[in-house]
Coordinates of C-alpha atoms in Angstrom, one line a residue:
Chain A
X1 CA -106.0 -153.6 -105.9
X2 CA -108.2 -154.8 -108.7
X3 CA -109.9 -152.5 -111.2
X4 CA -113.3 -153.6 -110.0
X5 CA -112.5 -152.9 -106.3
X6 CA -111.1 -149.4 -107.2
X7 CA -114.1 -148.6 -109.4
X8 CA -116.5 -149.7 -106.7
X9 CA -114.7 -147.5 -104.1
X10 CA -115.1 -144.5 -106.4
X11 CA -118.8 -145.3 -106.9
X12 CA -119.4 -145.6 -103.2
X13 CA -117.8 -142.2 -102.6
X14 CA -119.6 -140.7 -105.6
X15 CA -123.0 -141.8 -104.3
X16 CA -122.5 -140.8 -100.7
X17 CA -120.9 -137.4 -100.5
X18 CA -122.5 -136.7 -97.1
X19 CA -120.5 -139.6 -95.6
X20 CA -117.3 -137.9 -96.8
X21 CA -118.3 -134.6 -95.1
X22 CA -119.0 -136.5 -91.9
X23 CA -115.7 -138.3 -92.1
X24 CA -113.8 -135.0 -92.7
X25 CA -115.6 -133.4 -89.7
X26 CA -114.9 -136.4 -87.5
X27 CA -111.2 -135.9 -88.4
X28 CA -111.4 -132.3 -87.2
X29 CA -111.2 -130.8 -90.7
X30 CA -113.1 -127.8 -91.9
X31 CA -115.0 -128.2 -95.1
X32 CA -115.7 -125.5 -97.7
X33 CA -118.5 -125.9 -100.3
X34 CA -117.4 -125.0 -103.8
X35 CA -120.0 -124.1 -106.4
X36 CA -119.3 -124.2 -110.2
X37 CA -117.3 -122.9 -112.0
X38 CA -113.5 -122.4 -111.9
X39 CA -113.2 -121.6 -108.2
X40 CA -109.5 -121.7 -107.1
X41 CA -109.9 -124.8 -104.9
X42 CA -106.1 -124.7 -104.4
X43 CA -106.7 -121.8 -101.9
X44 CA -109.0 -124.0 -99.8
X45 CA -106.4 -126.8 -99.8
X46 CA -103.6 -124.4 -98.9
X47 CA -105.6 -123.1 -96.0
X48 CA -105.7 -126.7 -94.6
X49 CA -109.4 -127.2 -95.3
X50 CA -111.3 -129.6 -97.6
X51 CA -113.1 -128.3 -100.7
X52 CA -116.4 -130.1 -101.4
X53 CA -117.8 -129.6 -104.9
X54 CA -121.5 -128.8 -105.0
X55 CA -123.0 -129.4 -108.5
X56 CA -126.6 -129.9 -107.4
X57 CA -128.0 -133.4 -106.7
X58 CA -129.7 -136.2 -108.6
X59 CA -131.6 -137.3 -105.5
X60 CA -133.3 -134.1 -104.2
X61 CA -136.4 -132.2 -105.3
X62 CA -136.6 -128.4 -105.2
X63 CA -138.9 -127.3 -102.3
X64 CA -137.3 -124.8 -99.9
X65 CA -135.2 -123.1 -102.6
X66 CA -138.4 -122.0 -104.4
X67 CA -138.7 -119.3 -101.9
X68 CA -135.5 -117.7 -103.2
X69 CA -135.3 -118.7 -106.9
X70 CA -136.9 -117.8 -110.1
X71 CA -138.4 -120.9 -111.8
X72 CA -136.0 -120.5 -114.8
X73 CA -132.9 -121.0 -112.7
X74 CA -131.2 -124.3 -113.5
X75 CA -131.7 -127.2 -111.1
X76 CA -128.0 -127.4 -110.4
X77 CA -128.1 -124.0 -108.7
X78 CA -131.5 -124.5 -107.1
X79 CA -130.7 -127.9 -105.7
X80 CA -127.4 -126.5 -104.3
X81 CA -129.5 -124.0 -102.3
X82 CA -132.0 -126.7 -101.5
X83 CA -129.3 -128.8 -99.8
X84 CA -128.1 -125.7 -97.9
X85 CA -131.6 -125.1 -96.7
X86 CA -132.8 -128.6 -95.9
X87 CA -129.8 -129.4 -93.6
X88 CA -127.9 -131.7 -96.0
X89 CA -124.9 -129.3 -96.0
X90 CA -125.2 -128.1 -92.4
X91 CA -121.6 -129.3 -91.6
X92 CA -120.0 -126.9 -94.1
X93 CA -117.8 -124.2 -92.7
X94 CA -118.0 -121.9 -95.7
X95 CA -119.2 -121.6 -99.3
X96 CA -117.5 -120.1 -102.4
X97 CA -120.0 -118.8 -104.9
X98 CA -118.5 -118.1 -108.3
X99 CA -120.7 -115.9 -110.6
X100 CA -119.8 -116.8 -114.2
X101 CA -123.2 -117.4 -115.6
X102 CA -126.4 -115.3 -115.5
X103 CA -128.0 -117.7 -112.9
X104 CA -125.0 -118.0 -110.6
X105 CA -124.7 -114.2 -110.4
X106 CA -128.0 -113.6 -108.8
X107 CA -127.9 -116.9 -107.0
X108 CA -124.7 -115.8 -105.2
X109 CA -126.9 -113.2 -103.4
X110 CA -129.7 -115.8 -102.7
X111 CA -127.1 -118.0 -101.1
X112 CA -125.8 -115.0 -99.0
X113 CA -129.2 -113.9 -97.9
X114 CA -130.4 -117.5 -97.2
X115 CA -127.3 -118.4 -95.2
X116 CA -126.9 -115.1 -93.3
X117 CA -125.5 -115.7 -89.8
X118 CA -125.3 -119.4 -90.5
X119 CA -122.6 -119.9 -93.2
X120 CA -119.9 -117.5 -94.6
X121 CA -120.5 -117.1 -98.3
X122 CA -117.5 -116.0 -100.3
X123 CA -118.3 -114.0 -103.4
X124 CA -116.1 -114.6 -106.4
X125 CA -116.5 -112.6 -109.6
X126 CA -114.3 -113.8 -112.5
X127 CA -113.6 -111.1 -115.1
X128 CA -115.0 -111.4 -118.6
X129 CA -111.7 -110.1 -120.0
X130 CA -109.5 -112.7 -118.4
X131 CA -106.5 -112.6 -120.7
X132 CA -105.2 -108.9 -120.7
X133 CA -103.0 -107.7 -117.9
X134 CA -105.9 -105.8 -116.2
X135 CA -108.0 -109.0 -116.4
X136 CA -105.2 -111.0 -114.7
X137 CA -105.0 -108.3 -112.0
X138 CA -108.8 -108.4 -111.5
X139 CA -108.7 -112.2 -111.1
X140 CA -105.8 -111.9 -108.6
X141 CA -107.7 -109.2 -106.6
X142 CA -110.7 -111.5 -106.5
X143 CA -108.7 -114.5 -105.5
X144 CA -107.0 -112.3 -102.8
X145 CA -110.5 -111.6 -101.4
X146 CA -111.3 -115.3 -101.4
X147 CA -107.9 -116.0 -99.8
X148 CA -108.6 -113.5 -97.0
X149 CA -112.0 -115.0 -96.3
X150 CA -110.7 -118.5 -96.2
X151 CA -107.9 -117.5 -93.8
X152 CA -110.6 -116.1 -91.5
X153 CA -112.6 -119.3 -91.6
X154 CA -109.6 -121.6 -91.2
X155 CA -107.6 -119.4 -88.8
X156 CA -104.5 -120.2 -90.9
X157 CA -102.4 -118.0 -93.1
X158 CA -102.1 -119.2 -96.7
X159 CA -98.4 -118.9 -97.4
X160 CA -97.0 -118.9 -101.0
X161 CA -95.3 -122.1 -100.2
X162 CA -98.5 -123.8 -99.1
X163 CA -100.2 -122.5 -102.2
X164 CA -97.5 -123.8 -104.5
X165 CA -97.8 -127.2 -102.8
X166 CA -101.6 -127.1 -103.4
X167 CA -101.0 -126.3 -107.1
X168 CA -98.7 -129.3 -107.4
X169 CA -101.3 -131.5 -105.8
X170 CA -104.1 -130.2 -108.0
X171 CA -102.0 -130.4 -111.2
X172 CA -101.2 -134.0 -110.4
X173 CA -104.8 -134.8 -109.9
X174 CA -105.9 -133.1 -113.1
X175 CA -103.3 -135.0 -115.0
X176 CA -104.5 -138.3 -113.5
X177 CA -108.1 -137.4 -114.4
X178 CA -107.1 -136.5 -118.0
X179 CA -105.3 -139.8 -118.3
X180 CA -108.2 -141.6 -116.9
X181 CA -110.6 -140.0 -119.4
X182 CA -108.4 -141.3 -122.2
X183 CA -108.0 -144.8 -120.7
X184 CA -111.7 -145.1 -120.0
X185 CA -112.3 -144.3 -123.7
X186 CA -109.9 -147.0 -124.7
X187 CA -111.3 -149.6 -122.3
X188 CA -115.1 -149.2 -122.2
X189 CA -115.5 -153.0 -121.7
X190 CA -114.0 -152.4 -118.2
X191 CA -115.0 -148.8 -117.4
X192 CA -118.7 -148.5 -118.1
X193 CA -120.3 -145.0 -118.6
X194 CA -121.7 -145.3 -115.1
X195 CA -118.4 -146.2 -113.5
X196 CA -116.5 -143.6 -115.6
X197 CA -118.8 -140.9 -114.2
X198 CA -118.4 -142.1 -110.6
X199 CA -114.6 -141.8 -110.8
X200 CA -114.7 -138.3 -112.1
X201 CA -117.5 -137.2 -109.8
X202 CA -115.7 -138.6 -106.7
X203 CA -112.9 -136.1 -107.3
X204 CA -115.3 -133.4 -106.0
X205 CA -115.8 -135.2 -102.7
X206 CA -112.3 -136.3 -101.9
X207 CA -109.1 -134.7 -100.7
X208 CA -107.2 -134.5 -103.9
X209 CA -104.1 -136.5 -102.6
X210 CA -106.4 -139.4 -101.8
X211 CA -108.3 -139.2 -105.1
X212 CA -105.0 -139.0 -107.0
X213 CA -103.5 -142.0 -105.2
X214 CA -106.5 -144.1 -105.9
X215 CA -106.8 -142.9 -109.5
X216 CA -103.1 -143.4 -110.4
X217 CA -103.5 -147.0 -109.1
X218 CA -106.5 -147.4 -111.3
X219 CA -104.8 -145.8 -114.3
X220 CA -101.8 -148.2 -113.9
X221 CA -104.2 -151.2 -114.0
X222 CA -106.0 -149.8 -117.0
X223 CA -102.7 -149.1 -118.8
X224 CA -101.7 -152.8 -118.3
X225 CA -104.8 -154.1 -120.0
X226 CA -104.7 -155.5 -123.5
X227 CA -106.4 -153.3 -126.2
X228 CA -110.1 -153.6 -126.2
X229 CA -111.9 -154.8 -129.3
X230 CA -115.1 -152.7 -128.8
X231 CA -118.0 -154.0 -130.8
X232 CA -120.4 -151.2 -129.7
X233 CA -120.6 -147.5 -130.7
X234 CA -118.4 -144.7 -129.4
X235 CA -119.6 -141.2 -128.7
X236 CA -118.5 -137.9 -127.1
X237 CA -120.7 -136.3 -124.5
X238 CA -121.1 -132.5 -124.1
X239 CA -123.0 -130.3 -121.7
X240 CA -122.8 -128.9 -118.2
X241 CA -123.2 -132.1 -116.3
X242 CA -124.4 -135.7 -116.9
X243 CA -123.7 -137.7 -113.7
X244 CA -127.0 -139.5 -113.2
X245 CA -126.2 -143.2 -113.1
X246 CA -129.7 -144.1 -114.3
X247 CA -129.2 -141.9 -117.4
X248 CA -125.7 -143.2 -118.0
X249 CA -126.9 -146.8 -117.6
X250 CA -128.8 -146.3 -120.9
X251 CA -125.4 -145.9 -122.6
X252 CA -124.1 -149.1 -121.1
X253 CA -127.3 -151.0 -121.9
X254 CA -127.0 -150.0 -125.6
X255 CA -123.2 -150.7 -125.7
X256 CA -122.4 -147.0 -126.3
X257 CA -119.0 -146.0 -125.0
X258 CA -118.0 -142.5 -124.0
X259 CA -114.7 -142.0 -125.9
X260 CA -114.2 -138.5 -124.6
X261 CA -116.2 -135.6 -123.2
X262 CA -116.8 -131.9 -123.4
X263 CA -118.7 -131.8 -120.2
X264 CA -118.2 -128.9 -117.7
X265 CA -118.4 -131.2 -114.7
X266 CA -115.8 -133.5 -116.2
X267 CA -113.1 -132.5 -118.7
X268 CA -113.7 -128.8 -119.0
X269 CA -112.6 -128.3 -115.4
X270 CA -109.3 -130.2 -115.8
X271 CA -108.0 -129.0 -119.1
X272 CA -105.6 -126.4 -117.8
X273 CA -102.9 -126.6 -115.1
X274 CA -101.3 -123.8 -113.1
X275 CA -97.6 -122.9 -113.1
X276 CA -95.8 -124.5 -110.1
X277 CA -93.2 -121.8 -109.9
X278 CA -93.3 -118.1 -109.5
X279 CA -96.1 -116.1 -107.8
X280 CA -98.8 -118.7 -107.0
X281 CA -101.6 -116.2 -107.1
X282 CA -100.6 -115.1 -110.5
X283 CA -100.3 -118.7 -111.5
X284 CA -103.9 -119.3 -110.6
X285 CA -105.0 -116.1 -112.4
X286 CA -103.1 -117.2 -115.4
X287 CA -104.6 -120.7 -115.2
X288 CA -108.1 -119.1 -115.4
X289 CA -107.0 -116.8 -118.3
X290 CA -105.7 -119.9 -120.2
X291 CA -109.1 -121.6 -120.1
X292 CA -110.6 -121.7 -123.5
X293 CA -113.3 -123.4 -125.6
X294 CA -115.8 -123.0 -122.8
X295 CA -119.3 -121.8 -123.4
X296 CA -119.3 -119.8 -120.2
X297 CA -116.1 -117.9 -120.9
X298 CA -115.8 -114.9 -123.3
X299 CA -113.9 -115.7 -126.5
X300 CA -112.5 -112.7 -128.2
X301 CA -112.4 -114.8 -131.4
X302 CA -115.9 -116.1 -131.1
X303 CA -116.7 -115.2 -134.7
X304 CA -114.3 -118.0 -135.7
X305 CA -116.5 -120.6 -134.0
X306 CA -113.4 -121.9 -132.3
X307 CA -115.3 -123.8 -129.6
X308 CA -117.3 -125.8 -132.0
X309 CA -114.2 -126.6 -134.0
X310 CA -112.5 -127.7 -130.8
X311 CA -115.4 -130.1 -130.1
X312 CA -115.4 -131.4 -133.6
X313 CA -111.7 -132.1 -133.4
X314 CA -112.2 -133.8 -130.0
X315 CA -114.7 -136.2 -131.6
X316 CA -112.5 -137.0 -134.5
X317 CA -109.4 -137.5 -132.4
X318 CA -111.2 -139.8 -130.0
X319 CA -112.5 -142.0 -132.8
X320 CA -116.1 -141.4 -131.7
X321 CA -118.9 -141.6 -134.3
X322 CA -121.2 -138.9 -132.9
X323 CA -122.0 -136.5 -130.1
X324 CA -124.6 -136.6 -127.3
X325 CA -125.4 -133.2 -126.0
X326 CA -127.0 -133.0 -122.5
X327 CA -128.9 -129.7 -122.6
X328 CA -129.4 -128.6 -119.1
X329 CA -132.9 -127.1 -118.7
X330 CA -132.8 -123.2 -118.6
X331 CA -129.1 -123.1 -119.3
X332 CA -129.0 -120.0 -121.6
X333 CA -125.3 -120.2 -122.5
X334 CA -125.6 -123.8 -123.7
X335 CA -128.8 -123.0 -125.6
X336 CA -127.3 -120.0 -127.3
X337 CA -124.2 -121.9 -128.2
X338 CA -126.0 -124.8 -129.6
X339 CA -126.7 -123.5 -133.2
X340 CA -123.0 -122.9 -133.6
X341 CA -122.1 -126.3 -132.4
X342 CA -124.7 -127.9 -134.7
X343 CA -123.4 -125.9 -137.7
X344 CA -119.9 -127.3 -137.1
X345 CA -121.1 -130.8 -136.5
X346 CA -123.3 -130.8 -139.6
X347 CA -120.4 -129.4 -141.7
X348 CA -118.1 -132.2 -140.4
X349 CA -120.8 -134.8 -141.1
X350 CA -120.9 -135.8 -137.4
X351 CA -124.3 -136.9 -136.2
X352 CA -125.5 -135.7 -132.8
X353 CA -128.6 -135.7 -130.6
X354 CA -129.6 -133.1 -128.0
X355 CA -131.3 -134.4 -124.9
X356 CA -133.1 -132.0 -122.6
X357 CA -132.2 -132.9 -119.0
X358 CA -132.5 -131.5 -115.5
X359 CA -131.5 -132.9 -112.1
X360 CA -135.0 -133.6 -111.0
X361 CA -135.6 -136.1 -113.8
X362 CA -136.3 -139.5 -112.5
X363 CA -137.8 -141.2 -115.6
X364 CA -135.5 -141.5 -118.6
X365 CA -137.9 -143.3 -121.0
X366 CA -137.7 -140.7 -123.7
X367 CA -133.9 -140.3 -123.4
X368 CA -133.6 -144.1 -123.6
X369 CA -135.6 -144.2 -126.8
X370 CA -133.5 -141.3 -128.3
X371 CA -130.2 -142.8 -127.3
X372 CA -131.1 -146.3 -128.6
X373 CA -132.3 -144.8 -131.9
X374 CA -129.1 -142.8 -132.1
X375 CA -127.0 -145.9 -131.7
X376 CA -129.0 -147.4 -134.6
X377 CA -128.1 -144.5 -136.9
X378 CA -124.4 -144.3 -136.0
Chain B
X1 CA -142.2 -174.0 -144.1
X2 CA -143.1 -170.4 -143.3
X3 CA -141.1 -168.4 -140.8
X4 CA -143.4 -166.5 -138.4
X5 CA -142.2 -163.3 -136.7
X6 CA -144.0 -161.2 -134.2
X7 CA -143.6 -157.4 -133.7
X8 CA -145.1 -155.9 -130.5
X9 CA -145.3 -152.1 -130.1
X10 CA -146.1 -151.2 -126.5
X11 CA -146.9 -147.5 -126.7
X12 CA -147.9 -145.1 -123.9
X13 CA -151.6 -145.3 -124.8
X14 CA -152.0 -148.5 -126.9
X15 CA -150.5 -152.0 -127.5
X16 CA -150.2 -153.3 -131.0
X17 CA -149.0 -156.6 -132.6
X18 CA -148.3 -157.7 -136.1
X19 CA -147.5 -161.2 -137.1
X20 CA -145.7 -161.7 -140.4
X21 CA -145.0 -164.8 -142.4
X22 CA -141.6 -164.9 -144.2
X23 CA -141.2 -161.2 -143.5
X24 CA -143.8 -160.3 -146.2
X25 CA -147.3 -161.3 -145.5
X26 CA -149.3 -160.0 -142.5
X27 CA -150.9 -163.0 -140.9
X28 CA -152.6 -161.3 -138.0
X29 CA -152.7 -158.1 -136.1
X30 CA -154.2 -156.8 -132.8
X31 CA -154.7 -153.6 -131.0
X32 CA -155.6 -152.9 -127.4
X33 CA -156.3 -149.3 -126.3
X34 CA -154.1 -149.3 -123.3
X35 CA -150.3 -149.4 -123.3
X36 CA -147.2 -149.7 -121.1
X37 CA -147.8 -150.8 -117.5
X38 CA -151.3 -152.2 -118.2
X39 CA -152.7 -155.6 -119.2
X40 CA -152.7 -154.2 -122.8
X41 CA -149.5 -155.9 -124.0
X42 CA -150.4 -159.3 -122.8
X43 CA -154.0 -159.0 -124.2
X44 CA -152.6 -157.8 -127.6
X45 CA -150.2 -160.8 -127.7
X46 CA -153.0 -163.3 -126.7
X47 CA -155.3 -161.8 -129.4
X48 CA -152.8 -161.9 -132.2
X49 CA -151.8 -165.5 -131.5
X50 CA -155.4 -166.5 -131.2
X51 CA -156.3 -164.8 -134.5
X52 CA -153.5 -166.6 -136.3
X53 CA -154.1 -169.9 -134.5
X54 CA -150.5 -169.9 -133.4
X55 CA -148.5 -170.3 -130.2
X56 CA -145.4 -168.6 -128.8
X57 CA -143.4 -171.6 -129.9
X58 CA -144.5 -171.1 -133.6
X59 CA -142.8 -167.7 -133.6
X60 CA -139.2 -167.8 -134.9
X61 CA -138.4 -164.4 -133.5
X62 CA -140.3 -161.8 -131.4
X63 CA -139.2 -158.2 -131.2
X64 CA -140.6 -155.6 -128.8
X65 CA -140.6 -151.9 -129.4
X66 CA -142.3 -148.8 -128.0
X67 CA -142.2 -147.0 -124.7
X68 CA -142.8 -150.3 -122.8
X69 CA -140.4 -152.4 -124.9
X70 CA -138.2 -153.3 -121.9
X71 CA -141.2 -154.8 -120.0
X72 CA -141.2 -157.9 -122.3
X73 CA -137.7 -159.1 -121.6
X74 CA -138.8 -162.7 -120.8
X75 CA -141.2 -163.0 -123.7
X76 CA -139.4 -161.2 -126.6
X77 CA -136.2 -162.2 -128.2
X78 CA -135.0 -158.7 -128.5
X79 CA -136.1 -155.0 -128.4
X80 CA -135.5 -151.9 -130.5
X81 CA -136.4 -148.3 -130.3
X82 CA -139.7 -147.4 -131.9
X83 CA -137.9 -144.8 -134.2
X84 CA -136.1 -147.5 -136.0
X85 CA -139.2 -149.6 -136.2
X86 CA -141.4 -146.8 -137.5
X87 CA -138.9 -146.0 -140.2
X88 CA -138.7 -149.7 -141.1
X89 CA -142.5 -150.1 -141.2
X90 CA -143.0 -146.9 -143.3
X91 CA -140.3 -148.0 -145.8
X92 CA -142.2 -151.3 -146.2
X93 CA -145.5 -149.7 -146.8
X94 CA -144.1 -146.8 -148.9
X95 CA -140.8 -147.8 -150.5
X96 CA -140.1 -144.2 -151.7
X97 CA -140.4 -142.7 -148.2
X98 CA -137.8 -140.1 -147.2
X99 CA -139.5 -138.5 -144.2
X100 CA -141.5 -140.2 -141.5
X101 CA -143.6 -138.3 -139.0
X102 CA -144.8 -140.3 -136.1
X103 CA -147.2 -138.7 -133.7
X104 CA -147.7 -141.1 -130.8
X105 CA -149.5 -140.9 -127.5
X106 CA -146.8 -138.9 -125.7
X107 CA -144.2 -137.9 -128.2
X108 CA -143.5 -136.7 -131.7
X109 CA -140.7 -138.1 -133.8
X110 CA -139.5 -137.1 -137.3
X111 CA -137.2 -139.5 -139.1
X112 CA -135.1 -139.2 -142.2
X113 CA -135.1 -142.5 -144.2
X114 CA -132.7 -143.3 -146.9
X115 CA -133.0 -146.6 -148.8
X116 CA -135.3 -147.9 -146.2
X117 CA -132.9 -147.1 -143.3
X118 CA -133.2 -144.4 -140.7
X119 CA -130.3 -141.9 -141.0
X120 CA -131.4 -139.0 -138.8
X121 CA -134.2 -138.1 -136.4
X122 CA -135.7 -135.5 -134.1
X123 CA -137.8 -136.0 -131.1
X124 CA -139.8 -133.6 -129.0
X125 CA -138.7 -133.0 -125.4
X126 CA -140.7 -133.9 -122.4
X127 CA -143.5 -131.6 -123.3
X128 CA -146.8 -133.1 -124.5
X129 CA -147.4 -130.4 -127.0
X130 CA -148.4 -131.7 -130.4
X131 CA -148.9 -135.3 -129.2
X132 CA -151.8 -137.7 -129.1
X133 CA -152.1 -136.8 -125.4
X134 CA -152.6 -133.1 -126.4
X135 CA -155.6 -134.1 -128.6
X136 CA -157.0 -136.4 -125.8
X137 CA -157.0 -133.5 -123.4
X138 CA -158.6 -131.1 -125.9
X139 CA -161.3 -133.7 -126.8
X140 CA -162.1 -134.1 -123.2
X141 CA -162.6 -130.4 -122.7
X142 CA -164.7 -130.2 -125.8
X143 CA -166.8 -133.2 -124.7
X144 CA -166.2 -135.1 -128.0
X145 CA -164.7 -138.4 -128.8
X146 CA -161.1 -138.1 -130.0
X147 CA -161.9 -140.3 -133.0
X148 CA -164.5 -137.7 -134.1
X149 CA -162.1 -134.7 -134.1
X150 CA -161.1 -135.1 -137.8
X151 CA -164.7 -135.2 -139.1
X152 CA -165.8 -132.3 -136.8
X153 CA -162.8 -130.1 -137.7
X154 CA -163.6 -130.6 -141.4
X155 CA -166.9 -128.8 -140.9
X156 CA -165.2 -125.7 -139.6
X157 CA -166.1 -122.5 -141.4
X158 CA -164.0 -120.0 -139.5
X159 CA -160.4 -119.9 -138.4
X160 CA -159.9 -119.8 -134.7
X161 CA -156.3 -119.6 -133.6
X162 CA -155.1 -121.7 -130.7
X163 CA -151.7 -119.9 -130.2
X164 CA -150.4 -121.9 -127.3
X165 CA -148.4 -125.1 -128.0
X166 CA -148.3 -125.9 -124.3
X167 CA -151.1 -128.4 -123.4
X168 CA -152.0 -126.7 -120.2
X169 CA -152.2 -123.2 -121.7
X170 CA -153.9 -124.4 -124.9
X171 CA -156.6 -126.1 -122.7
X172 CA -157.2 -122.7 -121.0
X173 CA -157.5 -121.1 -124.5
X174 CA -160.0 -123.7 -125.6
X175 CA -162.0 -123.2 -122.4
X176 CA -161.9 -119.4 -123.0
X177 CA -163.2 -119.9 -126.6
X178 CA -166.0 -122.2 -125.4
X179 CA -167.1 -119.6 -122.8
X180 CA -167.3 -117.1 -125.6
X181 CA -169.6 -119.4 -127.5
X182 CA -167.2 -120.2 -130.3
X183 CA -168.3 -123.2 -132.5
X184 CA -166.6 -126.4 -131.3
X185 CA -165.8 -127.3 -134.9
X186 CA -163.8 -124.1 -135.4
X187 CA -161.9 -124.7 -132.2
X188 CA -161.1 -128.2 -133.3
X189 CA -159.8 -126.9 -136.6
X190 CA -157.6 -124.5 -134.6
X191 CA -156.3 -127.3 -132.5
X192 CA -155.3 -129.3 -135.6
X193 CA -153.5 -126.3 -136.9
X194 CA -151.7 -125.9 -133.6
X195 CA -150.6 -129.5 -133.6
X196 CA -149.4 -129.2 -137.3
X197 CA -147.4 -126.0 -136.5
X198 CA -145.6 -127.7 -133.6
X199 CA -144.8 -130.8 -135.6
X200 CA -143.8 -128.9 -138.7
X201 CA -141.3 -126.9 -136.6
X202 CA -139.7 -130.2 -135.4
X203 CA -139.8 -131.7 -139.0
X204 CA -138.0 -128.6 -140.4
X205 CA -135.1 -129.2 -138.1
X206 CA -134.0 -132.2 -140.2
X207 CA -135.6 -131.0 -143.5
X208 CA -138.6 -132.3 -145.4
X209 CA -138.0 -134.6 -148.3
X210 CA -140.7 -136.4 -150.4
X211 CA -142.2 -138.8 -149.8
X212 CA -143.6 -137.8 -146.5
X213 CA -145.4 -140.5 -144.5
X214 CA -147.2 -140.0 -141.3
X215 CA -147.6 -142.9 -138.9
X216 CA -148.9 -143.4 -135.4
X217 CA -152.5 -143.2 -134.0
X218 CA -152.9 -139.4 -134.7
X219 CA -152.4 -140.1 -138.5
X220 CA -156.0 -141.4 -138.4
X221 CA -157.1 -137.8 -137.7
X222 CA -157.7 -136.4 -141.2
X223 CA -157.8 -132.9 -139.7
X224 CA -154.2 -133.1 -138.4
X225 CA -153.0 -134.7 -141.6
X226 CA -154.6 -132.0 -143.7
X227 CA -153.2 -129.2 -141.5
X228 CA -149.8 -130.8 -141.6
X229 CA -149.8 -131.0 -145.4
X230 CA -150.6 -127.2 -145.5
X231 CA -147.9 -126.5 -142.9
X232 CA -145.2 -128.5 -144.6
X233 CA -146.2 -127.7 -148.2
X234 CA -145.8 -131.4 -149.0
X235 CA -148.2 -134.2 -149.6
X236 CA -148.5 -136.4 -146.5
X237 CA -149.2 -140.1 -147.1
X238 CA -150.9 -142.3 -144.5
X239 CA -151.8 -146.0 -144.5
X240 CA -154.8 -147.9 -143.0
X241 CA -152.1 -149.7 -141.0
X242 CA -150.8 -146.4 -139.5
X243 CA -151.4 -147.4 -135.9
X244 CA -149.7 -150.7 -136.5
X245 CA -146.6 -149.2 -138.2
X246 CA -144.3 -149.6 -135.3
X247 CA -145.3 -153.2 -134.7
X248 CA -144.9 -153.9 -138.5
X249 CA -141.4 -152.5 -138.4
X250 CA -140.6 -154.6 -135.3
X251 CA -141.9 -157.8 -137.1
X252 CA -139.7 -156.9 -140.1
X253 CA -136.7 -156.4 -138.0
X254 CA -137.5 -159.7 -136.2
X255 CA -137.4 -161.5 -139.5
X256 CA -134.1 -159.8 -140.4
X257 CA -132.6 -160.8 -137.1
X258 CA -133.8 -164.4 -137.4
X259 CA -132.4 -164.7 -140.9
X260 CA -129.1 -163.2 -139.8
X261 CA -128.8 -165.5 -136.8
X262 CA -129.7 -168.5 -139.0
X263 CA -127.1 -167.5 -141.6
X264 CA -124.4 -167.1 -139.0
X265 CA -125.1 -170.6 -137.9

């Protein structure tokens, strides 16, 4: 299948997640909504159900959710609730609500209250101290709770064997996505910023075996391409999410390629794999413990500014000339982290811009001006 | 034979054109007080061509800039961001410039310029605080013309603090001051200080280096310029062409692009 056909298929799925839910339901599958961040989707898969990533929406406006939410909650969380309240996600059979940030913690209770009697909401509290033995045990206990709730919804027992199979499926998918990120950075003439985003976003709406098969086919095609002599600029993106095609189109219009990313919705979620042997619950807990360089996760060596150094290295390794930071409105962790990131970028002589974004933005005039001007200074 | 280039700056509140000959001499200029999405751009183009006695065909290169720069795809040869154009225009008018502060209709931009080239910049977010729109709103509440704000503020005898930078909250503060019988001139002075404080905060993010040049329509307001000088602790230079600065930069880039294309051939 040609690259263009594959990219268009990903784009179609990325833009129409509700069609995916309808398809899964028509096939008799149960679908579990999975909110950010780091929920062990492997458990959903092992229970024979389909996990559906819910990272807000670029098409909805907050209305019903206002009844439950403080105005300073990010639009990602508010629009997730909006879709639960306005009927968009009526076909879900359950919802996993992780609680890593200060918005998602209270929001988990808003989801529970708003969906009472309608949709089982599975509470998931990751530990702050994720690396010590007691942290691993806490994560395992939490995952055990999630596992039990998923078994109730599915009616299936999640066996160790099924979970190990799920881990293998997910590891393979993460590897394919990581390779795609590299290949997309090497071939921006073929994989535009808009198309790149669609491929990565579609992963949240597809059964991972299907996404992997399609993506491995795409990666094979991209690997076979001759090297690209890119005349435009190259940057690295950072932030929680930047999947709005209209915003990303500005990069394509100005011949700015995304060489790599430090975006939660994209690469931060696929950096670490789980062990495919041994106790699979421990493997998932260890996988979470091994996550690093994430604003949302406690770093016992935070005084060393390791995250910012990691991002600087990523920029240098990718051959990018600068960084574009998508600052999600009301995202306290990202805002608080920014001065440290800026310090490291300035010290390394790497130019950057910070763009304030939220998912209700429909006009990107100012962002367009800033991105175009940024290309001029790179 | 002279090479004519045209720079068109379609802002959010005004449309400006500058026609240059050989990238040096200003042949004609025009300004219409409505911007993107209105008849302003076309009227400004018609006016500048008429003033110069030229036609579209006489223009070797036309470059659009400003918020509405993409709306002239069929007319202009190219488009660029207004930040680059403002830096270019300011460097033409003030060769020693290192910091450009542009307060436009709906945004504030601070640019670092080195050897005439923009090397860094900061922009405000979506908020209208500290912009020309902020002053428009305040002038309306105070029932004065926005052009008169500078002269009126200069007559202030007492400091009245307008603490809010948010346009909506600042409007409430102004209404509250008016209801207390505070002199309008003192309120206007407070508004200028408020704008200067907001803009200075943005400017400090990239650091202030002399020469500081202020461009954009708000640079015509002597009250804001004075307040900004105090807030920054640096002399702030302005030009009579301040409102045309973006269009001037566009016309200069147009000349550069024409010469480059010609050289390549």
